[in-house]
PDB file of C-alpha atoms in Angstrom:
ATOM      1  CA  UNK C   1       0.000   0.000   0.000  1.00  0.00           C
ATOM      2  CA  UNK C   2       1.214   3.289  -0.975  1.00  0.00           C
ATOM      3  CA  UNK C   3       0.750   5.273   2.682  1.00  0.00           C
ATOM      4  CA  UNK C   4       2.843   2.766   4.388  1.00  0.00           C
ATOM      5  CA  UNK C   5       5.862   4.852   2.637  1.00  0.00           C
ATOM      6  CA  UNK C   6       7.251   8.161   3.577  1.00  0.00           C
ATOM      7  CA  UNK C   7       6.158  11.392   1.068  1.00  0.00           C
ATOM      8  CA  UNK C   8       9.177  11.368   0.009  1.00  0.00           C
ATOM      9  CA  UNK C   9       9.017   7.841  -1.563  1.00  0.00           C
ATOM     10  CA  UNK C  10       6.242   8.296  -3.010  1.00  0.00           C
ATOM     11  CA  UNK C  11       6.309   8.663  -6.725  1.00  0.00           C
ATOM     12  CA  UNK C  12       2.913   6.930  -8.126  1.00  0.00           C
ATOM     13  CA  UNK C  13       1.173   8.797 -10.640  1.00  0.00           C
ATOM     14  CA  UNK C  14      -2.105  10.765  -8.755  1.00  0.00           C
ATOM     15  CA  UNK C  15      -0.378  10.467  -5.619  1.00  0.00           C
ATOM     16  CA  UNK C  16       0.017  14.543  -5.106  1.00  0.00           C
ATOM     17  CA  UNK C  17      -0.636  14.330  -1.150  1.00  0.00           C
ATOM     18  CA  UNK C  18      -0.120  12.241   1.936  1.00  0.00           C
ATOM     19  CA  UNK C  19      -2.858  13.281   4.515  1.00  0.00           C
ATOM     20  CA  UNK C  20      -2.946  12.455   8.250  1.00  0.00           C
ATOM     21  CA  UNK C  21      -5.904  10.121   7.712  1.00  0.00           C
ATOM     22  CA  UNK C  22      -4.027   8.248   5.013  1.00  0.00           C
ATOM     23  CA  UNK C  23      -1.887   7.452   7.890  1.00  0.00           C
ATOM     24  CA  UNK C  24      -3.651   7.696  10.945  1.00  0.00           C
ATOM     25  CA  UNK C  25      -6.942   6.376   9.661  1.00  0.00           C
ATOM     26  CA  UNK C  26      -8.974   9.267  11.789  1.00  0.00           C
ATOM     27  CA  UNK C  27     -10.927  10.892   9.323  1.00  0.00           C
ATOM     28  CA  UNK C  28     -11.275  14.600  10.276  1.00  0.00           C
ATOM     29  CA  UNK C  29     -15.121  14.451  11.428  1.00  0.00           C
ATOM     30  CA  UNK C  30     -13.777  11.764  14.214  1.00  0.00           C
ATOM     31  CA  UNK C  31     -11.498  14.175  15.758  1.00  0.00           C
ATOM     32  CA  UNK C  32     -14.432  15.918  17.504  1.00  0.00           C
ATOM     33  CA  UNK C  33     -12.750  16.279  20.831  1.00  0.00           C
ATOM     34  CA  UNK C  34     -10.318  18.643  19.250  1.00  0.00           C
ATOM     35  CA  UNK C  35     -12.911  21.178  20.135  1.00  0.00           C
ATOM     36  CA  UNK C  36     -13.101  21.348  23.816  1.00  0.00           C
ATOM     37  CA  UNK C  37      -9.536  19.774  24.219  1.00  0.00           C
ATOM     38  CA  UNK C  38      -8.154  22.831  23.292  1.00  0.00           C
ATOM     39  CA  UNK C  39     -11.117  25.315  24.103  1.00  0.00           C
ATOM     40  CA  UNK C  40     -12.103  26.013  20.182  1.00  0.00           C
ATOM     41  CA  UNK C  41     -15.177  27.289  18.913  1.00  0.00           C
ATOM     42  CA  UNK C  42     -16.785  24.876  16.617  1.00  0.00           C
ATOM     43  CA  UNK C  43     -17.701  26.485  13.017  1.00  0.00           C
ATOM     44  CA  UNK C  44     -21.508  26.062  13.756  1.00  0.00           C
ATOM     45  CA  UNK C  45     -21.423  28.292  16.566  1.00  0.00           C
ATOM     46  CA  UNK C  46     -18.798  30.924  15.194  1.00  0.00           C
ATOM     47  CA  UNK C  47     -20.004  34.650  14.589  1.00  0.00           C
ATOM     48  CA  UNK C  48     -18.906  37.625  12.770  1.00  0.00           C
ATOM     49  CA  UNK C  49     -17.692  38.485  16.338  1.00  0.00           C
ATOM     50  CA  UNK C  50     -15.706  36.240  16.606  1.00  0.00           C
ATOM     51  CA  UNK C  51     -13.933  37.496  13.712  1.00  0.00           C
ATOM     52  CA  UNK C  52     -10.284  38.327  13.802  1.00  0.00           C
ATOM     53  CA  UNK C  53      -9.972  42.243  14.037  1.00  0.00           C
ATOM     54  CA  UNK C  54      -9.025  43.503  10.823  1.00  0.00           C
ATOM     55  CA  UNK C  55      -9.331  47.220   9.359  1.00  0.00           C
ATOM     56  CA  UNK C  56      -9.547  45.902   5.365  1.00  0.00           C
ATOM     57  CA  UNK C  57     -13.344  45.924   4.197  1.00  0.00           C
ATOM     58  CA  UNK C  58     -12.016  42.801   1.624  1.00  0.00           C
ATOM     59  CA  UNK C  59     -10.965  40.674   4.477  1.00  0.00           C
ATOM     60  CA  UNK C  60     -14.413  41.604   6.194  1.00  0.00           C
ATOM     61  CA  UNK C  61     -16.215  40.507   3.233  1.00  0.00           C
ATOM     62  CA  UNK C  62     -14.558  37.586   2.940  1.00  0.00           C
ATOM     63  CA  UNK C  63     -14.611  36.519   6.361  1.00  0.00           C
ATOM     64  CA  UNK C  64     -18.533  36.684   6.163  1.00  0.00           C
ATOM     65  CA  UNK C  65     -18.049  34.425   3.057  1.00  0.00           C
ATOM     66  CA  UNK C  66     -16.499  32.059   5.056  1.00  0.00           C
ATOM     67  CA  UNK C  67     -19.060  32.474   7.694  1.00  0.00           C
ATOM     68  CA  UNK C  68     -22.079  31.615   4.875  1.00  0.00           C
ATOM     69  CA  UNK C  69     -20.447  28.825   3.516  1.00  0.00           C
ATOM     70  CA  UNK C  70     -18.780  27.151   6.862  1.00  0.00           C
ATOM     71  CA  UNK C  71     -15.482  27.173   5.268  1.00  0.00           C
ATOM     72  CA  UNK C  72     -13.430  28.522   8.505  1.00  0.00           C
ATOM     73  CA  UNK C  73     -10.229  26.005   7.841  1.00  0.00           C
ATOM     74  CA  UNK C  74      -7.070  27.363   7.281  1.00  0.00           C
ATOM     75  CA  UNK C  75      -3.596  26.211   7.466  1.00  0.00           C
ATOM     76  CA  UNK C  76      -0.475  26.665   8.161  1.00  0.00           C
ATOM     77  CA  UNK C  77       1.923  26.058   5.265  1.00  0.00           C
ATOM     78  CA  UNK C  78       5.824  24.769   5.894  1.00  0.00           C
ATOM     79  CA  UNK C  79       8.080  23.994   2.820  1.00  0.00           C
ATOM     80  CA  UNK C  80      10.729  21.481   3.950  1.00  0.00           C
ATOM     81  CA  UNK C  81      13.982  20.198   1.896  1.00  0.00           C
ATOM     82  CA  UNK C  82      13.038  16.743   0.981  1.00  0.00           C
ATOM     83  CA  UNK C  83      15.963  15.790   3.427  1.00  0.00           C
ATOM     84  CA  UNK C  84      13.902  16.977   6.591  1.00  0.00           C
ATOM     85  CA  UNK C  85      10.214  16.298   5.123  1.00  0.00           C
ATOM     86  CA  UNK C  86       9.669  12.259   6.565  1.00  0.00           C
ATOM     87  CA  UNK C  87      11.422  13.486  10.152  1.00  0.00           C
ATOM     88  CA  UNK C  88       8.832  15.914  10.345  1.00  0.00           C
ATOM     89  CA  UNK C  89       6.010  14.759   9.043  1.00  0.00           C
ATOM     90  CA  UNK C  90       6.035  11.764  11.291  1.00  0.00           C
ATOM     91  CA  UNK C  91       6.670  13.903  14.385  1.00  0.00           C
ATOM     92  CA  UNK C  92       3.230  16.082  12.949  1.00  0.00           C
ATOM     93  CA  UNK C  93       1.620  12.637  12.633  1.00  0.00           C
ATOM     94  CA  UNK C  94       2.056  12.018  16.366  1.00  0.00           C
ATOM     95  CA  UNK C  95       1.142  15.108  16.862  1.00  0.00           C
ATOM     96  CA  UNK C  96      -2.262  14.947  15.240  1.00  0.00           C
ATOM     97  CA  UNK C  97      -2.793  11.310  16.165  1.00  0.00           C
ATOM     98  CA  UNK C  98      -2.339  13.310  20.113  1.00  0.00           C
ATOM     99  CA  UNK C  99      -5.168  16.078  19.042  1.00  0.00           C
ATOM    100  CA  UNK C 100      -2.396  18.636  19.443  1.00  0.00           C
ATOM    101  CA  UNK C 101      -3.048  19.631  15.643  1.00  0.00           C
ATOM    102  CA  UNK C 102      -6.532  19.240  13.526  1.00  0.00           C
ATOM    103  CA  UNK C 103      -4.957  18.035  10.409  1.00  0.00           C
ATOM    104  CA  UNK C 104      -1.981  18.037   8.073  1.00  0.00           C
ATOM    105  CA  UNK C 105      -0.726  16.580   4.977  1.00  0.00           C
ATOM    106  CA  UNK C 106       2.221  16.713   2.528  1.00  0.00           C
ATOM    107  CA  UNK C 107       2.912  16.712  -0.639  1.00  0.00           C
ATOM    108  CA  UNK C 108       4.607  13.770  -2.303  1.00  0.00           C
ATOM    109  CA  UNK C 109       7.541  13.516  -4.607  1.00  0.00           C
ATOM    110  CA  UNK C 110       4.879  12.784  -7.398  1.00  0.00           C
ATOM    111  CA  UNK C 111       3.100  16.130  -5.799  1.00  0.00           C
ATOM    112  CA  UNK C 112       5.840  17.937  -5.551  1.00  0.00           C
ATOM    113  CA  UNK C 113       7.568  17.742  -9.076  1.00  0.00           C
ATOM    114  CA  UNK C 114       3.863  18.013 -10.678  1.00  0.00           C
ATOM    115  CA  UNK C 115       3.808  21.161  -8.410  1.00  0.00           C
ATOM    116  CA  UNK C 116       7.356  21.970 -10.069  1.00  0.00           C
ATOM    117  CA  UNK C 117       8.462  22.864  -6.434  1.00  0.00           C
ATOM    118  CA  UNK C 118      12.252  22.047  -4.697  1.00  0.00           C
ATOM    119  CA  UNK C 119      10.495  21.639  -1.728  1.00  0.00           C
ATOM    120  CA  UNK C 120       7.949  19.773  -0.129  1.00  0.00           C
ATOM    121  CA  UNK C 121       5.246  21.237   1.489  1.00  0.00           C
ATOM    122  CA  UNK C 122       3.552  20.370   4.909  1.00  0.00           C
ATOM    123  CA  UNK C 123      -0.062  21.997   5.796  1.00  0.00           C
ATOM    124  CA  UNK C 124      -1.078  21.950   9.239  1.00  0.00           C
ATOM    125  CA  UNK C 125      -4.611  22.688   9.578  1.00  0.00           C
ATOM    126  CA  UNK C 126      -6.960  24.598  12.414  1.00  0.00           C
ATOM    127  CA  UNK C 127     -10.439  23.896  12.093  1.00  0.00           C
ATOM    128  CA  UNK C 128     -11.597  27.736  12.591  1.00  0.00           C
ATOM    129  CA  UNK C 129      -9.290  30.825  11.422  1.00  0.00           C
ATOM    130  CA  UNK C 130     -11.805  32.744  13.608  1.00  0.00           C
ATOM    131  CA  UNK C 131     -10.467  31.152  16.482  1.00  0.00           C
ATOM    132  CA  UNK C 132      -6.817  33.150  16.742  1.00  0.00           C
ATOM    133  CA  UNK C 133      -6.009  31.444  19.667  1.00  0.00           C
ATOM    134  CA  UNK C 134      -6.061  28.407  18.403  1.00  0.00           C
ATOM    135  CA  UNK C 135      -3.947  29.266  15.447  1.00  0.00           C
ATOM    136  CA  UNK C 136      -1.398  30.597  17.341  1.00  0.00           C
ATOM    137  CA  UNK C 137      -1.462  27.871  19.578  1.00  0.00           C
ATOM    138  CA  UNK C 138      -0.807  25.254  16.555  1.00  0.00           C
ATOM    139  CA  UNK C 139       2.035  27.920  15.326  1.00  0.00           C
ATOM    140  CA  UNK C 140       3.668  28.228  18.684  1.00  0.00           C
ATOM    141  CA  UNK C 141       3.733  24.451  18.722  1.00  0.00           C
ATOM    142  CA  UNK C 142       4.982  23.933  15.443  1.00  0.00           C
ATOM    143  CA  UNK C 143       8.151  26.675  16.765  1.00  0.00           C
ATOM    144  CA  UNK C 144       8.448  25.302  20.225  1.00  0.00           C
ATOM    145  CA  UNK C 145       8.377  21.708  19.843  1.00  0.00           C
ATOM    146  CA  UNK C 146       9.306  20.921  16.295  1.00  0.00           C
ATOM    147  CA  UNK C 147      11.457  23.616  15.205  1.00  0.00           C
ATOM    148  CA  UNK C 148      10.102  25.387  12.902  1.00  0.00           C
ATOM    149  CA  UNK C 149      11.352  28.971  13.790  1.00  0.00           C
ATOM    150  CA  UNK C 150      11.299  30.930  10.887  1.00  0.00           C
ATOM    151  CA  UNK C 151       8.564  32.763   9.351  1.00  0.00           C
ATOM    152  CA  UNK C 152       5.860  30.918   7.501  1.00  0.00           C
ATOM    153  CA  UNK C 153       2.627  31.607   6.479  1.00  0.00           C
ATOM    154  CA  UNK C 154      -1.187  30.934   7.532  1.00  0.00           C
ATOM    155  CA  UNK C 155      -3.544  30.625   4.496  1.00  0.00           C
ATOM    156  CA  UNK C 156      -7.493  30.037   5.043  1.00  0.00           C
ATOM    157  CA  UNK C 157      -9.139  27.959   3.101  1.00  0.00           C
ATOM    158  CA  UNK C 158     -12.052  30.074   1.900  1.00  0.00           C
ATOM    159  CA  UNK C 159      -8.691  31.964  -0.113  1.00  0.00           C
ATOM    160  CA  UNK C 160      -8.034  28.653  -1.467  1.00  0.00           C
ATOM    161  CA  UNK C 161     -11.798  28.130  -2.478  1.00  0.00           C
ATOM    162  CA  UNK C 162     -11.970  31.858  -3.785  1.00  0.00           C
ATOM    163  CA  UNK C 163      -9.111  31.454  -5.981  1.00  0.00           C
ATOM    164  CA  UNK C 164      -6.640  33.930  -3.640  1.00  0.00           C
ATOM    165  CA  UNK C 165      -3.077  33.713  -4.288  1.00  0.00           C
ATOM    166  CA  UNK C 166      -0.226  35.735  -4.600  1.00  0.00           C
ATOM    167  CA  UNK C 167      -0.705  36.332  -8.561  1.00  0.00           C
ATOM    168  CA  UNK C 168      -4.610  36.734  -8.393  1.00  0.00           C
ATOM    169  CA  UNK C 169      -4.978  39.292  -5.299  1.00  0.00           C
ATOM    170  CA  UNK C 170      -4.666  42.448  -8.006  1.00  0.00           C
ATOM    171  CA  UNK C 171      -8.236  43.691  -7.690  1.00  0.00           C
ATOM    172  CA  UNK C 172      -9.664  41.797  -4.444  1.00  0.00           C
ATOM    173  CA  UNK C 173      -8.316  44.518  -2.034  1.00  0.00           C
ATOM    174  CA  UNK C 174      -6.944  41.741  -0.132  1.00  0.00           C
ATOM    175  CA  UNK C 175      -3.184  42.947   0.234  1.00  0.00           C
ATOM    176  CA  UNK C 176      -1.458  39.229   0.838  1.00  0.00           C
ATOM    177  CA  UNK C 177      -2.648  35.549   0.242  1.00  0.00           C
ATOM    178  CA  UNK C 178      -1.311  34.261   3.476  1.00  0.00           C
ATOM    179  CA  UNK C 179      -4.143  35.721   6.476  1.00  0.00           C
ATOM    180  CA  UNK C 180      -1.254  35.458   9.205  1.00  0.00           C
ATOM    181  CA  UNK C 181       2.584  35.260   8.917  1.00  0.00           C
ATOM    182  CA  UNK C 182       4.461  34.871  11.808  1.00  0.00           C
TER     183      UNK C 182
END
């Protein structure tokens, strides 16, 4: 079976990401005690309140977007020399198989030359960008225990869904693709 291979052995055709349930076998609706474990607010009960403060009308807009369509995912996104990628990916696995993070997965080798990228990338998902806490709980974790002390970049997922990258952002108002770099 393919997933019983680090991402950076894998090389099959279609095979652009290894997720954590490929390899944990929790699929993400299981992981319900993620919530109160780490004091999150679910996306059914999230608000505009609850909104993280920002001054740009575009991010406001887009935030309610998120709100309508219960896409409050994001991730954080860490691009790793294929050298370090299996080390830390399995260390994220254990950490999501613990509930300390949501979700994660990496690309491949098939992934990541499809991608044409030198590096592999690693996305380590919150459930709720509303819920800042929670993403700078994941990012402090991701510094503190496994290392990862320079900057990188938080991208939701309703800027996936909307299309929202660095290329496309000319006329959205929206100033960077990434919602929180730290």
């Amino acid at each position: 079976m393919v997933v019983e291979r680090p991402p950076t052995e894998i090389t099959e055709e279609g095979w652009y990401w290894l997720r954590a349930k490929d390899v944990t076998g929790f699929p993400r609706i299981a992981r319900d005690t993620y919530f109160p474990t780490h004091d999150v607010i679910r996306p059914a009960e999230t608000t505009e309140a609850d909104s993280p403060d920002s001054e740009n009308e575009a991010l406001r807009r887009i935030g309610r977007k998120a709100l309508d369509e219960s896409y409050l995912s994001g991730k954080w996104i860490i691009e790793q020399s294929p050298n370090r990628t299996d080390a830390l990916w399995n260390d994220i696995i254990d950490d999501v198989s613990a509930e300390y993070f949501w979700d994660a997965k990496v690309t491949t080798v098939f992934g990541r030359e499809a991608f044409e990228e030198e590096l592999h990338a690693i996305l380590v998902y919150t459930p709720n960008y509303f819920d800042k806490a929670d993403v700078v709980r994941v990012r402090e974790r991701l510094r503190d225990t496994h290392g990862i002390t320079e900057e990188i970049c938080y991208k939701t997922d309703i800027f996936t869904l909307l299309g929202l990258y660095e290329e496309t952002l000319d006329e959205t108002g929206v100033s960077d693709a990434a919602r929180f770099v730290e």
